[in-house]
Short mmCIF file of C-alpha atoms in Angstrom, two decimals:
data_model
loop_
_atom_site.label_atom_id
_atom_site.label_comp_id
_atom_site.label_asym_id
_atom_site.label_seq_id
_atom_site.Cartn_x
_atom_site.Cartn_y
_atom_site.Cartn_z
CA MET A 1 16.83 53.32 1.89
CA SER A 2 14.16 51.39 -0.05
CA GLN A 3 13.84 47.67 0.43
CA ARG A 4 14.20 45.32 -2.53
CA SER A 5 11.27 43.12 -3.48
CA LEU A 6 11.41 39.36 -2.95
CA ALA A 7 11.85 38.86 -6.70
CA ASP A 8 14.93 41.11 -6.61
CA ARG A 9 16.41 39.26 -3.65
CA VAL A 10 15.90 35.69 -4.92
CA THR A 11 18.71 34.60 -7.22
CA VAL A 12 18.87 32.05 -10.04
CA PRO A 13 20.97 29.57 -7.97
CA GLU A 14 18.50 29.74 -5.09
CA VAL A 15 15.49 29.12 -7.32
CA ALA A 16 17.22 26.24 -9.09
CA VAL A 17 18.36 24.46 -5.94
CA PHE A 18 14.96 24.93 -4.27
CA VAL A 19 13.12 23.40 -7.24
CA SER A 20 15.65 20.56 -7.44
CA GLY A 21 14.91 19.79 -3.77
CA VAL A 22 11.16 19.79 -4.38
CA VAL A 23 11.42 17.45 -7.35
CA SER A 24 14.08 15.09 -5.96
CA MET A 25 12.11 14.35 -2.79
CA GLY A 26 8.75 14.40 -4.55
CA ILE A 27 9.78 11.92 -7.22
CA GLU A 28 11.33 9.66 -4.57
CA ILE A 29 8.02 9.42 -2.70
CA LEU A 30 6.09 9.04 -5.94
CA VAL A 31 8.23 6.09 -7.05
CA GLY A 32 7.08 4.26 -3.92
CA ARG A 33 3.51 4.51 -5.24
CA VAL A 34 4.47 3.61 -8.79
CA VAL A 35 6.20 0.32 -7.94
CA ALA A 36 3.79 -0.77 -5.17
CA PRO A 37 1.26 -2.56 -7.44
CA GLU A 38 4.05 -4.68 -8.91
CA PHE A 39 6.43 -5.15 -5.96
CA GLY A 40 4.48 -4.10 -2.86
CA SER A 41 5.68 -1.54 -0.34
CA SER A 42 7.86 -3.66 1.92
CA ILE A 43 10.96 -2.50 3.75
CA PHE A 44 13.00 -3.95 0.86
CA VAL A 45 11.21 -1.75 -1.66
CA TRP A 46 11.61 1.42 0.40
CA GLY A 47 15.20 0.54 1.22
CA SER A 48 15.86 0.26 -2.53
CA ILE A 49 14.20 3.62 -3.20
CA ILE A 50 16.15 5.45 -0.50
CA GLY A 51 19.42 3.73 -1.40
CA VAL A 52 19.14 4.46 -5.13
CA SER A 53 18.16 8.07 -4.46
CA LEU A 54 21.10 8.69 -2.11
CA THR A 55 23.53 6.96 -4.47
CA ALA A 56 22.39 8.96 -7.49
CA LEU A 57 22.47 12.23 -5.55
CA SER A 58 25.95 11.57 -4.18
CA VAL A 59 27.30 10.80 -7.66
CA GLY A 60 25.61 13.96 -8.98
CA TYR A 61 27.12 16.02 -6.15
CA HIS A 62 30.56 14.58 -6.92
CA TYR A 63 30.60 15.20 -10.66
CA GLY A 64 28.73 18.48 -10.32
CA GLY A 65 31.35 19.68 -7.86
CA ARG A 66 34.20 18.71 -10.19
CA ARG A 67 32.62 20.62 -13.08
CA ALA A 68 31.25 23.60 -11.18
CA ASP A 69 34.35 25.81 -11.62
CA GLU A 70 34.14 25.68 -15.41
CA GLN A 71 30.50 24.90 -16.22
CA ALA A 72 28.38 26.58 -13.53
CA THR A 73 26.39 29.19 -15.47
CA PRO A 74 22.69 30.07 -15.56
CA GLY A 75 22.61 28.67 -19.10
CA LYS A 76 23.89 25.30 -17.91
CA ILE A 77 21.33 25.28 -15.10
CA VAL A 78 18.58 25.88 -17.65
CA ARG A 79 19.81 22.92 -19.70
CA LEU A 80 19.95 20.66 -16.64
CA LEU A 81 16.37 21.62 -15.75
CA VAL A 82 15.24 20.74 -19.27
CA TYR A 83 17.15 17.42 -19.27
CA THR A 84 15.50 16.38 -15.99
CA ALA A 85 12.07 17.45 -17.26
CA VAL A 86 12.55 15.42 -20.44
CA TYR A 87 13.31 12.27 -18.44
CA ILE A 88 10.46 12.67 -15.97
CA GLY A 89 8.08 13.67 -18.76
CA GLY A 90 9.17 10.60 -20.69
CA LEU A 91 8.03 8.42 -17.80
CA VAL A 92 4.49 9.62 -18.52
CA TRP A 93 4.83 7.86 -21.88
CA VAL A 94 6.97 4.81 -21.14
CA GLY A 95 6.68 4.29 -17.38
CA ASP A 96 4.36 1.27 -17.53
CA PRO A 97 6.33 -0.77 -20.11
CA LEU A 98 9.54 0.20 -18.32
CA LEU A 99 8.12 -1.17 -15.08
CA ALA A 100 6.90 -4.34 -16.80
CA ALA A 101 10.31 -4.95 -18.39
CA ALA A 102 12.14 -4.37 -15.10
CA SER A 103 9.90 -6.89 -13.32
CA THR A 104 11.07 -9.68 -15.67
CA ILE A 105 14.72 -9.43 -14.60
CA PRO A 106 15.55 -12.55 -12.56
CA LEU A 107 16.78 -11.45 -9.15
CA PRO A 108 16.39 -12.73 -5.58
CA ASP A 109 13.00 -11.65 -4.31
CA ARG A 110 14.20 -9.01 -1.88
CA PHE A 111 16.06 -7.24 -4.72
CA ALA A 112 13.30 -7.67 -7.31
CA SER A 113 12.19 -4.02 -7.23
CA LEU A 114 15.72 -2.65 -7.66
CA PRO A 115 15.83 -2.50 -11.50
CA ALA A 116 12.50 -0.68 -11.65
CA VAL A 117 13.60 1.79 -8.98
CA VAL A 118 16.89 2.42 -10.80
CA ALA A 119 15.07 2.94 -14.11
CA TYR A 120 12.65 5.45 -12.61
CA LEU A 121 14.85 7.27 -10.15
CA ALA A 122 18.58 7.09 -10.91
CA VAL A 123 18.86 9.40 -13.94
CA PRO A 124 16.72 12.37 -12.80
CA THR A 125 18.12 12.24 -9.27
CA TYR A 126 21.68 12.13 -10.62
CA ILE A 127 21.05 15.25 -12.71
CA LEU A 128 19.39 17.02 -9.79
CA GLY A 129 22.53 16.36 -7.76
CA PHE A 130 24.40 18.87 -9.96
CA PHE A 131 22.33 21.81 -8.77
CA SER A 132 23.79 22.20 -5.28
CA PRO A 133 27.47 22.51 -6.29
CA TYR A 134 26.53 24.69 -9.28
CA ALA A 135 24.46 26.95 -7.06
CA ALA A 136 27.24 27.20 -4.47
CA GLU A 137 29.65 28.25 -7.20
CA LEU A 138 27.28 30.91 -8.57
CA LEU A 139 26.19 32.42 -5.26
CA ASP A 140 27.68 35.77 -4.37
CA ALA A 141 28.91 34.73 -0.93
CA GLU A 142 31.94 35.88 1.00
CA THR A 143 33.06 32.38 1.98
CA VAL A 144 32.80 28.87 0.57
CA GLY A 145 31.26 27.72 3.83
CA GLY A 146 28.64 30.44 3.68
CA ALA A 147 27.71 29.53 0.12
CA SER A 148 27.56 25.81 0.87
CA GLY A 149 25.50 26.27 4.03
CA HIS A 150 23.02 28.52 2.25
CA VAL A 151 22.66 26.11 -0.66
CA TYR A 152 22.04 23.13 1.61
CA ALA A 153 19.48 25.10 3.62
CA VAL A 154 17.55 26.18 0.51
CA GLY A 155 17.72 22.70 -1.01
CA THR A 156 16.53 21.10 2.22
CA ILE A 157 13.61 23.52 2.42
CA GLY A 158 12.72 22.48 -1.13
CA SER A 159 12.92 18.82 -0.11
CA ILE A 160 10.61 19.49 2.84
CA VAL A 161 8.10 21.16 0.51
CA GLY A 162 8.42 18.25 -1.93
CA ALA A 163 7.95 15.63 0.80
CA PHE A 164 4.90 17.20 2.45
CA GLY A 165 3.39 18.46 -0.79
CA THR A 166 3.65 15.12 -2.57
CA THR A 167 2.47 13.11 0.44
CA PHE A 168 -0.41 15.25 1.66
CA VAL A 169 -1.51 17.18 -1.44
CA LEU A 170 -0.53 15.58 -4.75
CA ILE A 171 -0.89 11.84 -4.15
CA PRO A 172 -4.35 12.09 -2.53
CA ALA A 173 -5.56 14.34 -5.37
CA PHE A 174 -3.96 13.13 -8.62
CA ALA A 175 -2.95 10.03 -10.56
CA THR A 176 0.77 9.23 -10.66
CA VAL A 177 1.14 10.19 -14.34
CA THR A 178 -0.41 13.57 -13.59
CA ILE A 179 2.06 14.14 -10.75
CA GLU A 180 4.93 13.19 -13.07
CA LEU A 181 3.56 15.74 -15.51
CA LEU A 182 3.40 18.41 -12.81
CA PHE A 183 7.03 17.81 -11.81
CA ALA A 184 8.14 18.01 -15.44
CA LEU A 185 6.22 21.24 -15.96
CA LEU A 186 7.65 22.72 -12.75
CA LEU A 187 11.16 22.07 -14.06
CA LEU A 188 10.32 23.48 -17.49
CA GLY A 189 8.61 26.51 -15.98
CA THR A 190 11.68 27.20 -13.86
CA ALA A 191 13.93 26.90 -16.91
CA PHE A 192 11.67 29.29 -18.80
CA ALA A 193 11.64 31.81 -15.95
CA ILE A 194 15.43 31.73 -15.58
CA SER A 195 15.90 32.21 -19.31
CA LEU A 196 13.78 35.37 -19.14
CA THR A 197 15.62 36.87 -16.17
CA THR A 198 19.25 36.34 -17.12
CA THR A 199 21.45 36.74 -20.18
CA SER A 200 24.45 34.84 -18.82
CA GLY A 201 25.02 31.89 -21.14
CA VAL A 202 21.36 31.60 -22.11
CA ASP A 203 20.07 31.58 -25.68
CA ARG A 204 16.55 32.78 -24.93
CA HIS A 205 15.05 31.99 -28.31
CA LYS A 206 16.42 28.46 -28.32
CA THR A 207 15.45 27.88 -24.70
CA VAL A 208 11.88 29.05 -25.20
CA THR A 209 11.53 26.85 -28.27
CA VAL A 210 12.87 23.77 -26.48
CA VAL A 211 10.74 24.38 -23.38
CA CYS A 212 7.56 24.77 -25.43
CA ALA A 213 8.30 21.65 -27.48
CA VAL A 214 9.07 19.51 -24.45
CA SER A 215 6.00 20.86 -22.64
CA MET A 216 3.72 19.81 -25.49
CA LEU A 217 5.25 16.33 -25.67
CA THR A 218 4.93 15.93 -21.90
CA VAL A 219 1.34 17.13 -21.72
CA ALA A 220 0.16 15.05 -24.69
CA PRO A 221 -0.43 11.73 -22.87
CA VAL A 222 -2.58 13.37 -20.21
CA ALA A 223 -4.36 15.66 -22.65
CA ALA A 224 -5.05 12.66 -24.91
CA PRO A 225 -5.75 9.78 -22.48
CA GLY A 226 -5.95 7.27 -25.31
CA ALA A 227 -2.17 7.32 -25.60
CA VAL A 228 -1.82 6.18 -22.01
CA ASP A 229 -4.63 3.67 -22.38
CA VAL A 230 -2.72 1.94 -25.19
CA VAL A 231 0.29 1.47 -22.94
CA GLU A 232 -1.85 0.09 -20.10
CA GLU A 233 -3.63 -2.27 -22.46
CA GLU A 234 -0.35 -3.60 -23.82
CA THR A 235 1.09 -4.28 -20.38
CA GLY A 236 -1.95 -6.13 -19.07
CA GLY A 237 -4.08 -5.42 -16.03
CA ILE A 238 -6.89 -6.74 -13.90
CA PRO A 239 -9.42 -9.09 -15.56
CA GLY A 240 -12.83 -7.81 -16.58
CA ASP A 241 -14.29 -4.41 -17.40
CA THR A 242 -12.96 -1.70 -15.12
CA ILE A 243 -15.80 0.49 -13.85
CA HIS A 244 -13.88 2.53 -11.30
CA GLU A 245 -10.20 3.34 -10.82
CA THR A 246 -8.48 5.81 -8.53
CA GLN A 247 -5.21 6.42 -6.74
CA THR A 248 -6.09 6.84 -3.08
CA GLN A 249 -3.82 8.29 -0.42
CA TYR A 250 -2.90 4.70 0.53
CA GLN A 251 -3.09 2.55 -2.59
CA LYS A 252 -4.37 2.04 -6.11
CA LEU A 253 -8.05 1.06 -6.06
CA GLU A 254 -9.74 -0.62 -9.02
CA ILE A 255 -13.19 -2.16 -9.40
CA ALA A 256 -14.00 -4.47 -12.30
CA ASP A 257 -16.97 -6.54 -13.45
CA ARG A 258 -16.40 -10.00 -14.94
CA ARG A 259 -18.90 -12.79 -15.56
CA GLY A 260 -21.49 -11.26 -13.25
CA VAL A 261 -19.01 -10.72 -10.41
CA ARG A 262 -17.80 -7.32 -9.20
CA THR A 263 -14.32 -7.36 -7.65
CA MET A 264 -12.36 -4.74 -5.74
CA TYR A 265 -8.61 -4.72 -6.29
CA LEU A 266 -6.17 -2.87 -4.05
CA ASN A 267 -2.72 -2.45 -5.61
CA GLY A 268 -3.68 -5.11 -8.15
CA GLN A 269 -4.68 -7.71 -5.57
CA PRO A 270 -8.28 -9.00 -5.34
CA GLN A 271 -9.71 -7.98 -1.97
CA SER A 272 -13.50 -8.38 -2.13
CA ALA A 273 -16.07 -9.64 -4.61
CA MET A 274 -19.84 -9.50 -4.97
CA ASP A 275 -22.20 -11.52 -7.16
CA LEU A 276 -24.27 -8.89 -8.95
CA ASP A 277 -27.29 -11.21 -9.14
CA ASP A 278 -26.94 -12.62 -5.61
CA PRO A 279 -25.16 -10.01 -3.44
CA TYR A 280 -25.09 -12.26 -0.35
CA ARG A 281 -23.41 -15.22 -2.03
CA HIS A 282 -19.88 -15.86 -0.80
CA VAL A 283 -17.84 -15.38 -3.96
CA PHE A 284 -14.46 -15.99 -2.36
CA ASP A 285 -14.62 -19.23 -0.39
CA TYR A 286 -12.44 -17.94 2.44
CA SER A 287 -15.12 -15.43 3.45
CA ARG A 288 -17.36 -18.34 4.53
CA TYR A 289 -14.92 -19.08 7.35
CA MET A 290 -15.81 -15.78 9.03
CA HIS A 291 -18.91 -17.52 10.38
CA LEU A 292 -16.84 -20.06 12.36
CA PRO A 293 -16.86 -17.96 15.57
CA PHE A 294 -20.60 -18.68 15.87
CA LEU A 295 -19.63 -22.33 16.32
CA PHE A 296 -16.77 -21.62 18.73
CA ALA A 297 -18.99 -19.57 21.04
CA ASP A 298 -20.74 -21.49 23.83
CA ASP A 299 -23.90 -19.67 22.82
CA PRO A 300 -23.93 -17.97 19.38
CA ASP A 301 -26.54 -15.50 20.65
CA GLU A 302 -23.88 -14.11 22.97
CA ILE A 303 -22.06 -12.65 19.95
CA ASP A 304 -23.82 -9.32 19.98
CA ARG A 305 -21.19 -6.70 19.14
CA VAL A 306 -18.68 -7.25 16.30
CA LEU A 307 -15.75 -5.20 15.05
CA PHE A 308 -14.27 -5.66 11.59
CA VAL A 309 -10.77 -4.28 11.11
CA GLY A 310 -10.61 -3.64 7.37
CA GLY A 311 -13.53 -2.90 5.11
CA GLY A 312 -12.70 -3.59 1.46
CA GLY A 313 -16.00 -4.45 -0.23
CA PHE A 314 -17.57 -5.02 3.22
CA THR A 315 -18.46 -8.65 2.47
CA GLY A 316 -18.27 -9.79 6.10
CA PRO A 317 -20.02 -6.80 7.68
CA LYS A 318 -22.89 -6.98 5.18
CA HIS A 319 -23.39 -10.70 5.78
CA PHE A 320 -23.33 -10.34 9.55
CA VAL A 321 -25.89 -7.54 9.57
CA HIS A 322 -28.07 -9.44 7.09
CA GLU A 323 -27.95 -12.84 8.81
CA TYR A 324 -27.51 -12.17 12.53
CA ASP A 325 -28.95 -9.95 15.23
CA VAL A 326 -25.64 -8.15 15.80
CA THR A 327 -24.27 -4.62 15.84
CA VAL A 328 -21.25 -4.21 13.57
CA ASP A 329 -18.53 -1.57 13.61
CA VAL A 330 -16.00 -1.36 10.79
CA ALA A 331 -12.61 0.38 11.04
CA GLU A 332 -11.40 1.13 7.51
CA VAL A 333 -8.46 3.52 7.19
CA ASP A 334 -8.95 4.49 3.53
CA PRO A 335 -11.89 6.88 2.90
CA ALA A 336 -11.80 6.07 -0.83
CA VAL A 337 -12.44 2.40 -0.02
CA VAL A 338 -15.41 3.41 2.11
CA ARG A 339 -16.81 5.56 -0.70
CA ALA A 340 -16.30 2.74 -3.22
CA GLY A 341 -18.02 0.25 -0.90
CA LYS A 342 -21.06 2.48 -0.63
CA GLN A 343 -21.22 3.27 -4.33
CA TYR A 344 -20.37 -0.11 -5.88
CA PHE A 345 -20.94 -2.80 -3.21
CA ASP A 346 -24.35 -1.84 -1.77
CA VAL A 347 -22.95 -0.85 1.63
CA GLU A 348 -25.35 1.21 3.72
CA GLU A 349 -24.71 2.46 7.23
CA SER A 350 -27.57 1.86 9.63
CA ALA A 351 -28.38 1.39 13.30
CA ASN A 352 -26.61 -1.99 13.07
CA LEU A 353 -23.67 -0.98 10.83
CA SER A 354 -21.28 1.89 11.57
CA ILE A 355 -18.16 2.67 9.55
CA HIS A 356 -15.22 4.48 11.13
CA THR A 357 -12.59 5.93 8.80
CA VAL A 358 -9.59 5.18 10.97
CA GLY A 359 -6.88 2.54 11.26
CA GLY A 360 -7.88 -0.61 13.14
CA ARG A 361 -5.23 -0.38 15.85
CA GLN A 362 -5.91 3.30 16.40
CA TYR A 363 -9.61 2.57 16.68
CA LEU A 364 -9.02 -0.12 19.30
CA GLN A 365 -6.78 2.22 21.26
CA GLU A 366 -9.40 4.96 21.30
CA THR A 367 -12.64 3.04 21.71
CA GLU A 368 -14.14 2.01 25.02
CA THR A 369 -16.59 -0.40 23.39
CA GLU A 370 -16.41 -4.06 24.41
CA TYR A 371 -16.72 -6.54 21.57
CA ASP A 372 -17.70 -10.20 21.50
CA LEU A 373 -15.87 -10.77 18.23
CA VAL A 374 -13.07 -8.89 16.48
CA VAL A 375 -12.42 -9.82 12.85
CA VAL A 376 -9.09 -8.69 11.39
CA ASP A 377 -9.34 -8.72 7.60
CA ALA A 378 -7.04 -5.88 6.61
CA PHE A 379 -4.43 -6.09 3.87
CA LYS A 380 -1.95 -3.91 2.06
CA LYS A 381 -1.64 -5.79 -1.20
CA ASP A 382 -1.22 -9.36 0.12
CA GLN A 383 0.23 -8.40 3.51
CA VAL A 384 -1.46 -7.81 6.83
CA PRO A 385 -0.18 -4.37 7.95
CA PHE A 386 2.73 -4.87 10.34
CA GLN A 387 1.06 -3.03 13.23
CA LEU A 388 -1.80 -5.55 13.23
CA THR A 389 0.46 -8.58 13.56
CA THR A 390 2.33 -8.02 16.82
CA ARG A 391 1.90 -9.23 20.38
CA GLU A 392 1.06 -5.69 21.46
CA PHE A 393 -1.84 -5.63 19.02
CA MET A 394 -3.05 -9.02 20.26
CA GLU A 395 -3.02 -7.75 23.83
CA LEU A 396 -4.94 -4.65 22.78
CA ALA A 397 -7.57 -6.73 20.98
CA LYS A 398 -7.82 -9.05 23.99
CA GLU A 399 -8.49 -6.06 26.27
CA ARG A 400 -11.36 -4.93 24.04
CA LEU A 401 -12.98 -8.39 23.98
CA SER A 402 -15.63 -9.63 26.40
CA ASP A 403 -14.79 -12.45 28.83
CA ASP A 404 -15.69 -15.07 26.24
CA GLY A 405 -14.65 -12.95 23.27
CA ILE A 406 -13.07 -14.30 20.08
CA LEU A 407 -10.40 -12.88 17.78
CA TYR A 408 -10.59 -13.97 14.14
CA MET A 409 -7.74 -13.17 11.77
CA ASN A 410 -7.38 -13.69 8.03
CA VAL A 411 -3.77 -14.01 6.82
CA ILE A 412 -2.18 -14.90 3.51
CA SER A 413 0.59 -17.45 3.82
CA ALA A 414 1.19 -21.17 3.35
CA PRO A 415 0.34 -23.90 5.89
CA SER A 416 3.69 -25.63 5.39
CA GLY A 417 7.03 -25.23 3.68
CA SER A 418 9.29 -22.20 3.48
CA ALA A 419 6.36 -19.86 2.73
CA SER A 420 4.68 -20.78 6.03
CA GLN A 421 6.93 -18.69 8.27
CA PHE A 422 4.58 -15.73 8.58
CA TYR A 423 1.55 -17.91 9.33
CA ARG A 424 3.39 -19.87 12.00
CA ALA A 425 4.88 -16.72 13.54
CA GLU A 426 1.41 -15.18 13.69
CA TYR A 427 0.07 -18.37 15.25
CA ARG A 428 2.81 -18.28 17.90
CA THR A 429 2.20 -14.57 18.56
CA MET A 430 -1.51 -15.12 19.11
CA GLU A 431 -0.72 -18.03 21.46
CA THR A 432 1.15 -15.63 23.76
CA SER A 433 -2.08 -13.69 24.39
CA PHE A 434 -4.88 -16.26 24.08
CA PRO A 435 -5.35 -19.67 25.74
CA HIS A 436 -6.16 -21.42 22.47
CA VAL A 437 -5.55 -20.74 18.78
CA TYR A 438 -7.08 -22.72 15.93
CA SER A 439 -6.31 -22.44 12.24
CA PHE A 440 -8.14 -23.32 9.03
CA PRO A 441 -6.22 -23.37 5.73
CA THR A 442 -8.64 -22.66 2.88
CA TYR A 443 -6.82 -24.55 0.12
CA GLY A 444 -5.33 -27.66 1.65
CA SER A 445 -2.44 -28.24 4.02
CA GLY A 446 0.38 -28.07 1.48
CA SER A 447 2.75 -25.26 0.49
CA HIS A 448 0.27 -23.26 -1.62
CA VAL A 449 0.04 -19.58 -0.66
CA GLN A 450 -3.56 -19.10 0.41
CA ASN A 451 -5.89 -17.52 2.94
CA ILE A 452 -5.48 -19.10 6.36
CA GLU A 453 -8.09 -18.29 8.99
CA LEU A 454 -6.97 -18.06 12.63
CA VAL A 455 -9.41 -18.19 15.55
CA ALA A 456 -8.20 -17.25 19.05
CA THR A 457 -10.45 -17.71 22.06
CA LYS A 458 -10.32 -16.36 25.62
CA ASP A 459 -12.24 -19.40 26.89
CA PRO A 460 -9.74 -21.80 28.56
CA GLY A 461 -11.65 -24.85 27.30
CA VAL A 462 -10.58 -26.56 24.09
CA VAL A 463 -13.17 -26.81 21.30
CA THR A 464 -12.54 -30.01 19.37
CA GLN A 465 -13.22 -30.64 15.72
CA SER A 466 -15.97 -33.11 16.61
CA GLU A 467 -17.64 -30.47 18.81
CA LEU A 468 -17.59 -28.00 15.93
CA THR A 469 -19.13 -30.63 13.66
CA ALA A 470 -21.91 -31.32 16.17
CA ARG A 471 -22.59 -27.61 16.68
CA ASN A 472 -22.70 -27.08 12.92
CA ARG A 473 -25.34 -29.79 12.73
CA ASP A 474 -27.40 -28.53 15.68
CA ARG A 475 -27.12 -24.77 15.35
CA ASP A 476 -28.67 -22.52 12.73
CA VAL A 477 -25.91 -20.04 11.88
CA GLY A 478 -27.24 -19.32 8.41
CA ILE A 479 -24.60 -21.34 6.56
CA ASP A 480 -23.40 -24.95 6.47
CA LEU A 481 -19.76 -24.95 7.59
CA ALA A 482 -19.04 -28.67 7.32
CA ASP A 483 -16.39 -28.16 4.63
CA GLU A 484 -14.83 -25.24 6.51
CA ILE A 485 -14.43 -27.33 9.69
CA GLU A 486 -12.56 -30.07 7.81
CA PRO A 487 -9.07 -28.40 7.75
CA TYR A 488 -9.19 -27.78 11.55
CA ARG A 489 -5.75 -27.47 13.20
CA ALA A 490 -5.46 -26.99 16.98
CA SER A 491 -1.66 -26.94 17.19
CA GLU A 492 1.26 -25.83 15.08
CA GLU A 493 5.03 -26.23 15.11
CA THR A 494 6.37 -22.76 15.91
CA GLY A 495 9.75 -23.35 17.53
CA ASP A 496 11.70 -21.91 14.60
CA VAL A 497 9.73 -18.66 14.22
CA PRO A 498 9.73 -15.58 16.46
CA VAL A 499 6.98 -13.92 18.44
CA LEU A 500 6.17 -10.76 16.50
CA ARG A 501 6.61 -7.60 18.58
CA ASP A 502 6.39 -3.91 17.87
CA ASP A 503 10.16 -3.62 18.22
CA TYR A 504 10.93 -6.78 16.25
CA ALA A 505 8.58 -8.08 13.60
CA PRO A 506 10.47 -9.30 10.51
CA VAL A 507 7.22 -9.63 8.58
CA ASP A 508 8.74 -8.44 5.29
CA GLU A 509 11.50 -11.02 5.54
CA MET A 510 9.01 -13.82 6.18
CA LEU A 511 6.65 -12.75 3.43
CA ASN A 512 9.60 -12.56 1.07
CA GLU A 513 9.44 -16.36 0.88
CA MET A 514 6.02 -16.02 -0.76
CA ALA A 515 7.21 -13.78 -3.60
CA GLY A 516 6.65 -15.27 -7.04
CA ARG A 517 4.38 -18.06 -5.76
CA GLN A 518 0.80 -18.35 -6.91
CA TYR A 519 -1.69 -17.01 -4.39
CA VAL A 520 -4.78 -19.18 -4.67
CA VAL A 521 -8.08 -17.38 -4.10
CA GLU A 522 -10.85 -19.94 -4.31
CA GLY A 523 -14.04 -18.58 -5.81
CA ALA A 524 -14.68 -16.46 -8.87
CA PRO A 525 -12.91 -17.54 -12.09
CA GLY A 526 -9.74 -15.74 -13.02
CA MET A 527 -9.04 -14.51 -9.49
CA ASN A 528 -5.81 -16.38 -8.82
CA ALA A 529 -2.86 -14.04 -8.44
CA THR A 530 0.87 -14.16 -7.82
CA ALA A 531 1.82 -13.40 -4.25
CA GLY A 532 4.43 -10.73 -3.84
CA ALA A 533 4.17 -9.71 -7.49
#
């Protein structure tokens, strides 16, 4: 007996439910990237995405199941595929203004992303929920249980393909609008293929006409980039002339020139800046504070090996190599950031500067190198990644430091008020691992959200503000730090905040207090931003 080919064995319901699984999981992951520049990628954002997706799917399952007895035909499946493609393809055109409009809805900060997530995700996911009950009804199975089990298995396999494919293949390779286009075309292609292979309830001529028309409308924005550019221009963007823009596997990266200053933005937040005429000028004032460890050390010449966790535009590493006789390692997790630093920010690896494309905590776990100074300057939008904030990380950094080693950490928070919770929790966490912790707000001691620089020392002796002032006067560290010493704080009230641990670090909850507040970045004009926006 001859065996049937795979094409003969695969049925219309199986193809439809597999594709619905691919698209439903793929679009869910993609929405996380779409809303991140506006709302971040906190636990609240991802909770909203998962919750909306599950709600829409469950409603689709319910109504699809009620209608499956009467409406489950290949022709109806073709129409549902086209409807979903139309919505997802429409996001290519109107996604940006839709996101901008959703962000204006006044809601408590933790729920701020919910309208945007609903607008992007609810309708297509609801429609995709119809496919499983329709497929179960159409399958030629001996039992209801057999049909249901087979449908769920095929749909889950599709979801697995959608999850891994979107995460590891599509997002690293394409812009979000291109991925939306690909999902829409996958749905349309499936509708077209079904219409050619079945006559049950399908008007082939009409279906082919509709599929071709929708395909052209969907492809148009990508084929004619000007249409998308108009939308982006109307909804605003980063200041200056954009010279480089890409969607990396971790974030959206943009580089813009404005008034002689080149700035790197990650998910819309300014991360590093370079004066094009004077590359070693500190554009952002907070970067000057990175030199403070050379005043905290008993002998600045003892700082010989330095690790930077986080690269960005490599402002700190470049200055250290240029001004001091030190060897610098940089752990930067995003290879696109490393490439951009080399191409646009004059970063060159050398005998004194090595760049490792790996996460900072992973690097510290794997390295056997002992450092005299570890500088943590890593951010995801305006948040220090959770895994770099906990007591376990502090202990790991302490183990990799020399006997008199120093840990320097740049955080974004407020020195006082309700938005200070994260700063004070980080201060308390560092105190559990180091004898002394000092802090330096960069924009006053009030409630403004700003960069706050934390210095933790292994030396049991206290370094007073007057000692720092004297050392600044007597030592040549390449920069006058008199103004940076002024906001010195050697203690902090931390009784009402927790020690951050790997198993309990409510960083998102604490940073939620910063949402909607102006984040003040002292330096280049036009660089102030809104924290949590």
